[in-house]
XYZ file of C-alpha atoms in Angstrom:
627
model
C 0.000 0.000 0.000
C 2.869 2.280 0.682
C 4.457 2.058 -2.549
C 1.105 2.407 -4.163
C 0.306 5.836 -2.313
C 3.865 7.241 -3.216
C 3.781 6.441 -7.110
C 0.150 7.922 -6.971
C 1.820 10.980 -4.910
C 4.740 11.112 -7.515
C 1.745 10.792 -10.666
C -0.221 13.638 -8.952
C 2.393 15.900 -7.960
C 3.866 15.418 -11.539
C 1.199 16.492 -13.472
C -0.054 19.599 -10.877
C 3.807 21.099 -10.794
C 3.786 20.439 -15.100
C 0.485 22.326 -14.735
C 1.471 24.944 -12.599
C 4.780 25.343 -15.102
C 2.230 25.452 -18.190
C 0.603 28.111 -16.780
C 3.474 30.234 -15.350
C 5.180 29.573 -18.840
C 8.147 28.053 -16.806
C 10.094 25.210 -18.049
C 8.157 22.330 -16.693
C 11.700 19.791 -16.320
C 13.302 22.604 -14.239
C 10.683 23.940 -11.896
C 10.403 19.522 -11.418
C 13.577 19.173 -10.490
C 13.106 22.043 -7.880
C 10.233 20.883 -5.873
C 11.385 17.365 -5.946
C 14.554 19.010 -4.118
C 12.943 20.783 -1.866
C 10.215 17.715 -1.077
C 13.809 15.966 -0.698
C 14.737 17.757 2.583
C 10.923 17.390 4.296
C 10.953 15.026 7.098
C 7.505 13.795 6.452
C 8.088 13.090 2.763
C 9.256 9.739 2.193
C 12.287 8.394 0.914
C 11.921 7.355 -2.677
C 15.348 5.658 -3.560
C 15.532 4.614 -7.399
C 18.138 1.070 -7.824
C 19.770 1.327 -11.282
C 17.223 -1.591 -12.291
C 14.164 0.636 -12.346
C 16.179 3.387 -13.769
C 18.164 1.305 -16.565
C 15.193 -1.542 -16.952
C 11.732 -0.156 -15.757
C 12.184 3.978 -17.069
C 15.081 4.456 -20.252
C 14.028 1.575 -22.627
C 10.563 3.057 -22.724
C 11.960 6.908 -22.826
C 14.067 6.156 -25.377
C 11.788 3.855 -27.653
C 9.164 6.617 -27.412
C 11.550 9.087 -28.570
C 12.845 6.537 -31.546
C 9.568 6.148 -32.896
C 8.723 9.885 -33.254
C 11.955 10.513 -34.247
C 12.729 10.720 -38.348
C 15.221 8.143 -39.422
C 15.678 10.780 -43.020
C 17.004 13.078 -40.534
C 19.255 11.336 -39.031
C 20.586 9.535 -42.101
C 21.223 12.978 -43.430
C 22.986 14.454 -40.252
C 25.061 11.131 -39.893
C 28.465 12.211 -39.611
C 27.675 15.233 -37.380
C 25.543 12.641 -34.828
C 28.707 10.169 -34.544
C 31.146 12.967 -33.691
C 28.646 14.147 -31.108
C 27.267 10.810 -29.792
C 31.307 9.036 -29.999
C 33.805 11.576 -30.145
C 32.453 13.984 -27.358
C 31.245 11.621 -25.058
C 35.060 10.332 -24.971
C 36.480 13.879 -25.116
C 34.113 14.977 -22.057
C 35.003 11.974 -20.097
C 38.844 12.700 -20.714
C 38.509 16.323 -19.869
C 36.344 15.560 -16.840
C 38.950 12.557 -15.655
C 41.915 15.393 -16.044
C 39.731 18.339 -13.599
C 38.930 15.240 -10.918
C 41.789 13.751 -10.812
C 43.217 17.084 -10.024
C 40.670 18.067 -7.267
C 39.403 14.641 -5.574
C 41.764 11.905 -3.983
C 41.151 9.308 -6.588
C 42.603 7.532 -9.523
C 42.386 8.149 -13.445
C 40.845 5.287 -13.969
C 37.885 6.474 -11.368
C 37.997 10.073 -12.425
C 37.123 8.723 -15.958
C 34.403 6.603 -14.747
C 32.929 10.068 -13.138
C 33.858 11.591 -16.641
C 31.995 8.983 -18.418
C 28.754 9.450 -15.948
C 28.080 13.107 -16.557
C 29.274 12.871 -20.197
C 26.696 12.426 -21.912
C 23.467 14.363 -23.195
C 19.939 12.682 -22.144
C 17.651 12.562 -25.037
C 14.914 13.137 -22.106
C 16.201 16.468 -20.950
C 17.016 17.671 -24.416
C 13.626 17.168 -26.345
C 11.573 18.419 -23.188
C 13.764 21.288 -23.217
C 13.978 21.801 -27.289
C 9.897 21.331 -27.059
C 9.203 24.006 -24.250
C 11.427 26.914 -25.881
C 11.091 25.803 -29.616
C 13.727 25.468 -31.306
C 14.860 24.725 -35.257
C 13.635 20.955 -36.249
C 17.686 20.952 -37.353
C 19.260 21.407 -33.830
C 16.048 19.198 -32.338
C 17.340 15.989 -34.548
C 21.065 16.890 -34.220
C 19.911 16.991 -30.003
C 17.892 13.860 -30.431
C 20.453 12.098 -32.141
C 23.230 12.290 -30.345
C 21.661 11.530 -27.285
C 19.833 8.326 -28.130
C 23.183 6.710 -29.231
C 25.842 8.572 -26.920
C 24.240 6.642 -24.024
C 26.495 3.466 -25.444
C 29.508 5.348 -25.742
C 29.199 6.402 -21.832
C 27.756 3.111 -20.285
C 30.695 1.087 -22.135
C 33.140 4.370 -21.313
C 32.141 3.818 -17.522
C 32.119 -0.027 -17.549
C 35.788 -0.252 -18.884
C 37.017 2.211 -16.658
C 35.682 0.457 -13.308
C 37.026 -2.554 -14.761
C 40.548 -0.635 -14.637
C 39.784 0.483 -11.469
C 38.798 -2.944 -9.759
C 35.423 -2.895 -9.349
C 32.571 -4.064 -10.915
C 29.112 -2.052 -11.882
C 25.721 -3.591 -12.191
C 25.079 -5.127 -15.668
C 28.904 -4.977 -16.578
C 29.404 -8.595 -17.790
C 32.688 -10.544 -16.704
C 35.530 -8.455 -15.306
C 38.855 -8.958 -17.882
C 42.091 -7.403 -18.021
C 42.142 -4.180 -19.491
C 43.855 -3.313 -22.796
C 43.693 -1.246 -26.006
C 42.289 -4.292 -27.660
C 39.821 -5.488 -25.614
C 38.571 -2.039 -25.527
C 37.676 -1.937 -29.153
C 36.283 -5.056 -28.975
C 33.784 -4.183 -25.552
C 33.099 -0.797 -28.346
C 32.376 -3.394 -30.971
C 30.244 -5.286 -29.401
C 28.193 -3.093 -27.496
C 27.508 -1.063 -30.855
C 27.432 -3.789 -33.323
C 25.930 -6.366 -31.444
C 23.331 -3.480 -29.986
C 22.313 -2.964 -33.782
C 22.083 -6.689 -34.627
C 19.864 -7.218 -31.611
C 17.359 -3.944 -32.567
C 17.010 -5.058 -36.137
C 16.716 -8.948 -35.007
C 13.705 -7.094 -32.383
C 12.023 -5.075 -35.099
C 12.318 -7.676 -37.833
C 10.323 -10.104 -35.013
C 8.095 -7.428 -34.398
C 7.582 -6.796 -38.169
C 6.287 -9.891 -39.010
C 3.589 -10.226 -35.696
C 2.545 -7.100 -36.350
C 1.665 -8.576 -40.539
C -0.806 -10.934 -38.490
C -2.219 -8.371 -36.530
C -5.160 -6.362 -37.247
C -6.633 -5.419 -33.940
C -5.258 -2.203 -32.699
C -5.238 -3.472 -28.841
C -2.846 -5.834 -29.579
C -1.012 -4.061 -31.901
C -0.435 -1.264 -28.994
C 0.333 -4.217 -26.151
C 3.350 -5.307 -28.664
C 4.249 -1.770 -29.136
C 4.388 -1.623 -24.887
C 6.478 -4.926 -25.123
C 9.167 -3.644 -28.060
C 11.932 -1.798 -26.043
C 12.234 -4.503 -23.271
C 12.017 -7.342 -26.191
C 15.545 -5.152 -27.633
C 17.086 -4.085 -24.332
C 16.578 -7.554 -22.344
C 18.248 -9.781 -24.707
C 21.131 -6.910 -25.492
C 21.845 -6.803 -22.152
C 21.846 -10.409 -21.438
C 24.789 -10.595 -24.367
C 26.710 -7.630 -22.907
C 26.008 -5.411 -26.056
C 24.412 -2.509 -25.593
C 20.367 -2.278 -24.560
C 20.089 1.322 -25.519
C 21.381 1.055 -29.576
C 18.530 -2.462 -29.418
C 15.793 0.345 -28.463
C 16.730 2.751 -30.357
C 17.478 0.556 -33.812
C 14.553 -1.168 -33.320
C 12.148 1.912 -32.373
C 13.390 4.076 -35.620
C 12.827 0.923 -37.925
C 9.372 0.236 -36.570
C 8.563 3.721 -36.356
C 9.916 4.413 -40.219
C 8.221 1.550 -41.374
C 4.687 1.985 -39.592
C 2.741 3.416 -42.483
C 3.276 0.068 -44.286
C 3.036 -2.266 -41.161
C 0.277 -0.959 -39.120
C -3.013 -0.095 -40.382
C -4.537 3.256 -39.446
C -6.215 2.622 -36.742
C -3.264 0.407 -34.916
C -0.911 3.826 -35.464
C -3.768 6.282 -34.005
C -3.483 4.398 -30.841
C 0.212 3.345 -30.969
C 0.798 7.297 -31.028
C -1.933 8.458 -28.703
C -0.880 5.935 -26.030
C 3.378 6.549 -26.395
C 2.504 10.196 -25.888
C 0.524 9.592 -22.418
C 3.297 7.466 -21.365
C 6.081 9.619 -22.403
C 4.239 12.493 -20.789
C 4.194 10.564 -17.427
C 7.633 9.235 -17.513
C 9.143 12.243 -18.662
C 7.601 14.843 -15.809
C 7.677 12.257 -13.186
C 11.267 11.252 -13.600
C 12.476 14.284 -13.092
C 10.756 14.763 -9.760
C 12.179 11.665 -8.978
C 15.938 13.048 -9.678
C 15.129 15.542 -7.463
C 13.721 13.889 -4.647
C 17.398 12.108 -4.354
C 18.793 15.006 -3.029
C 18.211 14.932 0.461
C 19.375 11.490 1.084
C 22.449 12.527 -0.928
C 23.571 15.576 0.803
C 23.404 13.525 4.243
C 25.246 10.659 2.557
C 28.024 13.157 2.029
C 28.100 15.282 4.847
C 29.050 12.272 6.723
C 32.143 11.629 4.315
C 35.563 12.471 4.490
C 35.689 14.830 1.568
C 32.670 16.781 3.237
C 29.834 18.615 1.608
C 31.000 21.878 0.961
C 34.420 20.443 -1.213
C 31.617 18.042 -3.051
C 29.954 20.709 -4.089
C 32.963 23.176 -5.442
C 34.211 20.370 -6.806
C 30.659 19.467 -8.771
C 30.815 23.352 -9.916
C 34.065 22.908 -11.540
C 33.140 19.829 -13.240
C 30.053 21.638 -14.624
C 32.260 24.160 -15.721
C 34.482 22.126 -17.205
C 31.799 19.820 -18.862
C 30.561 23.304 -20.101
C 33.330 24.415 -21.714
C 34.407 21.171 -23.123
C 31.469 20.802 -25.676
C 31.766 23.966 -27.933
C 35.500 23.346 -27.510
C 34.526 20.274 -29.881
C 31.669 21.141 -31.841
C 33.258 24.188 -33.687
C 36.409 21.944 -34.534
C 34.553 19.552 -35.567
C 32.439 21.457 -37.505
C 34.884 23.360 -39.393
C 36.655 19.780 -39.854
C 33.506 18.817 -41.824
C 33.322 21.649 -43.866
C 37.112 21.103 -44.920
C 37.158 17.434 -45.707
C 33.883 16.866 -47.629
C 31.728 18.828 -49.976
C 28.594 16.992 -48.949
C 29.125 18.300 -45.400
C 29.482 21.669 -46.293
C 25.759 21.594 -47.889
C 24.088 20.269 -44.544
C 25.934 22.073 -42.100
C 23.361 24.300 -39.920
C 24.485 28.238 -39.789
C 26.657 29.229 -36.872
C 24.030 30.781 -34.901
C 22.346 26.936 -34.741
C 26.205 25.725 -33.782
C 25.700 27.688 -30.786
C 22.582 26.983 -29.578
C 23.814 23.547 -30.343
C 27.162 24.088 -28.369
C 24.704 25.226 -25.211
C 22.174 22.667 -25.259
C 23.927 19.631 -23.720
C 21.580 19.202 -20.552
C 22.139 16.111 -18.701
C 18.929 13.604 -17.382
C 17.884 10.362 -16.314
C 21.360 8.998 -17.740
C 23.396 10.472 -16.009
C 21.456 9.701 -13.058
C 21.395 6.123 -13.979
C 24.994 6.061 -14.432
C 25.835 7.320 -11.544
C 23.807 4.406 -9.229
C 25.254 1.773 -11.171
C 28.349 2.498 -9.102
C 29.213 -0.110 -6.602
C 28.674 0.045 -2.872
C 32.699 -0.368 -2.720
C 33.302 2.591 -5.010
C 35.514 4.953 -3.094
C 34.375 8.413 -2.195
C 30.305 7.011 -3.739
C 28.244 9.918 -2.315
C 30.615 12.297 -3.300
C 31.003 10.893 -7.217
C 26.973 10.749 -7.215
C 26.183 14.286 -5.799
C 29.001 15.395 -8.127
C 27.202 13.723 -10.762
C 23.779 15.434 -9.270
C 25.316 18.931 -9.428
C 25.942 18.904 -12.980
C 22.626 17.542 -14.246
C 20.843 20.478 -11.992
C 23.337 22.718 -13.116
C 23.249 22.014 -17.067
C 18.944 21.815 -16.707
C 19.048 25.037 -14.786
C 21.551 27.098 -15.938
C 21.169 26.029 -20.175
C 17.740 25.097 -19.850
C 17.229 29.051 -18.211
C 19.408 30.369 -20.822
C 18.725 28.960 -23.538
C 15.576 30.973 -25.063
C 17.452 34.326 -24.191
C 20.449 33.008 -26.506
C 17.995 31.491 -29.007
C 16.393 34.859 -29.514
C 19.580 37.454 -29.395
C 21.158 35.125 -32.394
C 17.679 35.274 -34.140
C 17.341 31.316 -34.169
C 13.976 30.314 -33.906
C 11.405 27.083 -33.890
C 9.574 26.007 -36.599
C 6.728 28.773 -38.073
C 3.681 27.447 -38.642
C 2.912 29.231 -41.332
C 6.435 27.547 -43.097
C 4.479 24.691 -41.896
C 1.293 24.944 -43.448
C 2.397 25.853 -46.972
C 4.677 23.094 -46.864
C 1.646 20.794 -45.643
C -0.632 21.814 -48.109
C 2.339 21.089 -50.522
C 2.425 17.745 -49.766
C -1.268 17.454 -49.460
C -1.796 19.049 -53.275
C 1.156 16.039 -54.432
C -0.327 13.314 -52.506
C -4.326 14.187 -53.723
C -3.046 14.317 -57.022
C -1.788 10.812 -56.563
C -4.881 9.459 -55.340
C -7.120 11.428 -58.012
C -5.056 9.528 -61.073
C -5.607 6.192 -58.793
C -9.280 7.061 -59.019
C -9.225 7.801 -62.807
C -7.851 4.315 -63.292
C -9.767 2.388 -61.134
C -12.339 -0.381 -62.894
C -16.151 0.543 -63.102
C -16.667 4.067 -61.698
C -19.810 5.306 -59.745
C -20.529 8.911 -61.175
C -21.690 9.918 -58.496
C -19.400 8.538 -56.127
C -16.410 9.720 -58.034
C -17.677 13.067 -57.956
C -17.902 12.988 -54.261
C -14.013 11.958 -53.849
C -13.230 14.502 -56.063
C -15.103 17.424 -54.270
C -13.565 15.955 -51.071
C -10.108 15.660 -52.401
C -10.595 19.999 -53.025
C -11.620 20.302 -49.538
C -8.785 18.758 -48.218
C -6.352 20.476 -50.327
C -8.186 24.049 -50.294
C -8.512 23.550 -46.131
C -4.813 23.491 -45.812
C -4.305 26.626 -48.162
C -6.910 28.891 -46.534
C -5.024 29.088 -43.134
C -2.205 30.976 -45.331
C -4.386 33.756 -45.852
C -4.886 36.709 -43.651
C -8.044 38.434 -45.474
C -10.916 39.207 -42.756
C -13.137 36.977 -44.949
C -14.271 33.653 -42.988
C -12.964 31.173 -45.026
C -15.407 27.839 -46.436
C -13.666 25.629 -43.531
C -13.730 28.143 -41.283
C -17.544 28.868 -41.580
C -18.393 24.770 -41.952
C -16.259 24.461 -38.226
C -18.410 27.135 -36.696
C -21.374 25.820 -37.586
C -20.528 22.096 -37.750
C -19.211 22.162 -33.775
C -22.822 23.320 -32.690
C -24.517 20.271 -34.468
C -21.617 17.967 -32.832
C -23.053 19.435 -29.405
C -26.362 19.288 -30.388
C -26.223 15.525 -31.445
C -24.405 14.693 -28.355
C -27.236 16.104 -26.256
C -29.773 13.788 -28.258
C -27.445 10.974 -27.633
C -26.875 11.593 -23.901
C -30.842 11.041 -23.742
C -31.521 8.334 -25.859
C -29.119 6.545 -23.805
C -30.794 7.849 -20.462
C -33.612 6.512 -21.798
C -32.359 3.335 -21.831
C -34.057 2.072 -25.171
C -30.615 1.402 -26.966
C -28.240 -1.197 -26.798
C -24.928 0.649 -24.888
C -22.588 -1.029 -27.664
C -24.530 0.987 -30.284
C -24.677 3.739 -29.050
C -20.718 3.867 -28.008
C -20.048 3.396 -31.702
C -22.515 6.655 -32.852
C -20.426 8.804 -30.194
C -16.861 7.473 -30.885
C -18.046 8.718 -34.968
C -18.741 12.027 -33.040
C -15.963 12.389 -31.056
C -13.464 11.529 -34.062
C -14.963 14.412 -36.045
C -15.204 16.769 -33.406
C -11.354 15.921 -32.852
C -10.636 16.702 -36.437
C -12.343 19.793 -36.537
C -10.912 20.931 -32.957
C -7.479 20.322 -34.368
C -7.769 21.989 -37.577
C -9.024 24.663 -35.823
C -5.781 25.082 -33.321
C -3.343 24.686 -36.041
C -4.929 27.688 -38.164
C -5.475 29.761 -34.823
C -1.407 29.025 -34.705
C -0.159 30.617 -37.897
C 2.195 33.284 -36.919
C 2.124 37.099 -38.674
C 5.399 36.310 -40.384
C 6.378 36.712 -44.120
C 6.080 33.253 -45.738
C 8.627 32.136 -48.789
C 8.540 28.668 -50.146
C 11.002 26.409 -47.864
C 13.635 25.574 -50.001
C 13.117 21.771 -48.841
C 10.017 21.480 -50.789
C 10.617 23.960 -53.979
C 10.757 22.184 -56.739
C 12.727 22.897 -59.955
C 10.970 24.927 -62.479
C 11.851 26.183 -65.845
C 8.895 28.604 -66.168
C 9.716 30.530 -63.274
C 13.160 31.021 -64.275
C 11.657 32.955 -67.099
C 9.565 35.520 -65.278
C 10.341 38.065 -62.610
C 9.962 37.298 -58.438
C 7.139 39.942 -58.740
C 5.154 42.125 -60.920
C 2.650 45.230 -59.891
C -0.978 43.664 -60.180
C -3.215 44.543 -63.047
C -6.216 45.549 -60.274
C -5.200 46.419 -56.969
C -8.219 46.381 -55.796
C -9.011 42.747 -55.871
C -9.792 39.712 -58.269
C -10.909 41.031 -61.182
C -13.571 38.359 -61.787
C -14.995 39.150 -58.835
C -15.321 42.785 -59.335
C -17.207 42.451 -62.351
C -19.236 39.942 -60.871
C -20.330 41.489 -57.482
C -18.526 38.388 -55.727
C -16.593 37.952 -52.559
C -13.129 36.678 -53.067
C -11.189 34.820 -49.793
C -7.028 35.145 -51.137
C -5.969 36.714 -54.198
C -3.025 35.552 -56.472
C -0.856 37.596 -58.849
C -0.303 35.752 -62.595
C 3.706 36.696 -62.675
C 3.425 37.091 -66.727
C 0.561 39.508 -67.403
C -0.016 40.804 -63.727
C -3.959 39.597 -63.552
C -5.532 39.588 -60.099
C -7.613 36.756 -59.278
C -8.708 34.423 -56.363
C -7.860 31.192 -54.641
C -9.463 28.089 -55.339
C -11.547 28.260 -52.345
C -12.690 31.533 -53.932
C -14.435 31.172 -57.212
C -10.975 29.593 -58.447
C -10.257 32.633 -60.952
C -6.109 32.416 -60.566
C -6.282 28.731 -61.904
C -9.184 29.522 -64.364
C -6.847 32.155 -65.540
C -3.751 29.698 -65.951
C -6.858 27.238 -67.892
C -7.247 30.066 -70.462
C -4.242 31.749 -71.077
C -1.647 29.022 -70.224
C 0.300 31.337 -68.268
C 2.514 29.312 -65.893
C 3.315 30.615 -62.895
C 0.966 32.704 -60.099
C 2.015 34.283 -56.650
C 0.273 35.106 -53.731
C -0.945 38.670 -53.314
C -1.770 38.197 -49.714
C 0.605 40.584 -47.139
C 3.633 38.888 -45.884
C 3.434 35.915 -48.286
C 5.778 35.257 -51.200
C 5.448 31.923 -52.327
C 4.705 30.834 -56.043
C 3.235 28.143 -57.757
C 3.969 26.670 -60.937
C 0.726 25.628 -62.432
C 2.448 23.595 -65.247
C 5.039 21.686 -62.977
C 2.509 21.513 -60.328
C 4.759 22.476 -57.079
C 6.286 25.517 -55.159
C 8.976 28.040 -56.673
């Protein structure tokens, strides 16, 4: 019962301090962290003491599989080289650097120092994407941030398990103690990385072909809960490395879901990795917090003391500080030097220094740190040491960081980028399925003119949010009046089943129909209420190559400034108006009366651009995409 009432405290007190932080717009990870620490030092709290099973087996495979799946395995292909200096070659540069300061200021040995290096080494994917989500920052330094701390997690746990071997001791999970050498250092490296691989893709190939067999989204989701401790266990077990299993196996499932989960299986797969990441990811770090107290008496009773822990902790944050842009520019001007392909993908400097200053440390660290053994000379010391620096990074970076993201003008993504690009993609993939349709045997009339007027709403819905007219747009006016008759339906079914007349099942099924449209519309709704005021050019990720528009000018004065000249004449309300780039006629958007493209039907003229303030996009009527 006790242990029930304090993970139901933790839950509660998790989601009222995220609350709280919501509201306040406060980081929700840091202002966690501090009332955990001060709940820490209450006498009539209780002790909640995390073993590095529950942190290693019960909280990271699941952290770090939720992350994998949400997590785009394009991007990280693309920023390859970049992720393996940060995730290898820092973690190892850190640990040295840390290994030189403690050496210096604590009476232990190198090969203990570097185990301490190794510990606070490396980023935690946790604290870095629930910091990168609260401040918003560029999808570039987000993938860069969730890359390298997925897979430095292997580089650290082997760092710290060869250098407690050197030491004479041996940590929880560690495999057989050996003699230390060069060699059978590589090898521990090589089979912790490739052996962690093997296992992931053995995992999601396993997974892959139960989930071919599946078609019930219940038990599609229970194997999704199962997939990070089906990697990690058996990893583990071999002495390779648990987190590259999770994380191979949850990017391959999670880049191959549209083709082996059905809709509704990825609906709930999503929904239900989002409520548990959620929980995990606010509660843990109350948890790290609420180990302070027992910490700080832990020390105070050592020989080194508190107050030398704690200057010492301070001077390894500094130093862990320091150490990371000491690397990342190097190693970012080394890229640009030795290949061209490099040079094309490398983010600006101002994203190199956000980058440099985003290295907060997490769960981890923290789990690093416990897997030291009860023998471990100095052990409350090396932990709080540990302790400091995690605070210190979340608190001092995490504080910092959207002061230093706004004075180099870096910011997250716009939504408005984000809609044009979406209805981009939209426009390609209705095309698709309209030429499907056109092939397809025996056609209903009037079913195929359904699917096509759909397919227009879908494409045109995207478009309007672009706009900024004071004219309610066609989705905008159905969502105002649709939401109403949601409300009013659900009313009629709330009696009808007071009345008892209907079967529950039935009704269950007419209000789960409700509820998914509602959600829909609710969700459209937020994402056009989020479009920023901010001029909008085609992202150069999505423009295609066009031939007509290197033909015309990037803008010509309109023909009517007054509006779409169709409409004029007509006595007609337009919604956005588009300039033709070759002749300079005015006319309006398709959710309009369609007069731009009705233009481009009679003239052939190629390319149009919008005429709405802040926008300057184009579109290539003839090649079908963005210029």
């Amino acid at each position: 019962m006790d242990l029930a009432l304090t993970l139901l405290a933790v839950a509660v007190a998790s989601l009222l301090v995220h609350g709280i932080a919501s509201r306040l717009g406060a980081l929700a990870p840091l202002l966690l962290l501090a009332v955990g620490a001060a709940a820490s030092f209450v006498p009539a709290v209780p002790d909640v003491n995390l073993s590095p099973d529950v942190v290693l087996i019960g909280l990271l495979p699941p952290l770090l599989y939720a992350t994998a799946i949400s997590t785009s395995l394009i991007d990280l292909k693309a920023q390859r080289v970049a992720i393996a200096g940060l995730s290898v070659g820092l973690v190892l540069f850190t640990a040295l650097g840390v290994a030189v300061v403690a050496t210096a200021l604590l009476p232990i040995d190198f090969a203990l120092a570097f185990a301490l290096g190794a510990i606070v080494a490396p980023p935690d994917a946790v604290a870095a994407t629930a910091v990168a989500r609260s401040i918003g920052l560029p999808r570039r330094v987000v993938t860069l941030l969730e890359g390298e701390s997925l897979l430095n997690d292997a580089t650290a746990l082997v760092s710290l398990r060869t250098a407690l071997a050197a030491a004479g001791l041996a940590a929880a999970h560690s495999g057989p103690s050996e003699n230390i050498s060069v060699g059978s250092v590589a090898i521990d490296f090589l089979r912790a990385a490739v052996g962690g691989a093997v296992i992931g893709f053995a995992a999601y190939k396993l997974i892959a072909l139960a989930r071919r067999r599946i078609d019930e989204p219940v038990v599609d989701t229970t194997v999704s809960f199962a997939a990070p401790f089906i990697a990690y266990l058996p990893a583990e077990l071999l002495h390779s490395s648990g987190v590259i299993a999770v994380v191979t196996t949850g990017l391959l499932l999670g880049h191959r879901s549209p083709v082996l989960q059905d809709a509704r299986s990825r609906l709930s797969e999503r929904s239900n990795w989002t409520s548990i990441q959620f929980i995990l990811e606010n509660a843990i770090f109350l948890v790290i917090g609420l180990q302070l107290g027992d910490l700080v008496d832990d020390v105070q009773g050592s020989s080194i003391g508190l107050g030398r822990t704690l200057l010492v902790g301070l001077a390894v944050l500094v130093t862990v500080l320091v150490l990371r842009p000491l690397w990342i520019f190097p190693f970012r001007a080394l890229r640009s030097l030795v290949s061209a392909r490099e040079r094309t993908i490398l983010a600006p400097r101002s994203e190199g220094v956000i980058l440099s200053w985003a290295g907060m440390r997490g769960v981890v660290t923290l789990a690093a740190a416990l897997l030291l053994p009860p023998e471990t000379p100095h052990r409350p010391s090396l932990v709080l040491i540990a302790m400091v620096v995690m605070i210190g990074s979340l608190v001092l970076q995490g504080t910092t960081l959207p002061t230093l993201s706004r004075a180099l003008g870096v910011r997250g993504p716009d939504p408005r980028e984000d809609a044009l690009q979406e209805a981009t993609v939209i426009q390609a993939a209705v095309g698709a399925g309209l030429r499907r349709l056109e092939k397809l045997p025996d056609p209903d009339e009037d079913a195929v003119e359904r699917l096509q007027q759909q397919a227009r709403m879908r494409v045109n819905r995207v478009w309007e949010r672009l706009g900024r007219g004071d004219t309610e747009s066609p989705s905008d006016a159905y969502r105002r009046l649709r939401l109403p008759m949601l409300e009013a339906e659900r009313r009629e079914l709330l009696r009808i089943r007071a009345s008892g007349l209907v079967d529950h099942e039935v009704l269950e099924e007419v209000m789960t129909a409700l509820d998914v449209e509602e959600s829909t519309l609710v969700s459209i709704g937020d994402r056009a209420d989020a479009v920023r005021e901010a001029p909008l050019r085609a992202p150069e990720r999505i423009t295609g190559e066009c031939e007509h528009q290197a033909r015309l000018p990037e803008s010509i004065a309109p023909r009517d400034a007054e509006g779409c000249e169709e409409c004029l004449r007509a006595g007609t309300a337009w919604l956005h108006l588009r300039v033709c780039l070759t002749c300079g006629h005015v006319g309006c958007c398709d959710s309009s009366q369609g007069h731009a493209s009705a233009h481009f039907e009679q003239s052939g003229h190629p390319v149009m651009r919008s005429l709405e303030p802040g926008e300057a996009w184009r579109w290539c009527f003839v090649d079908d995409t963005l210029v």
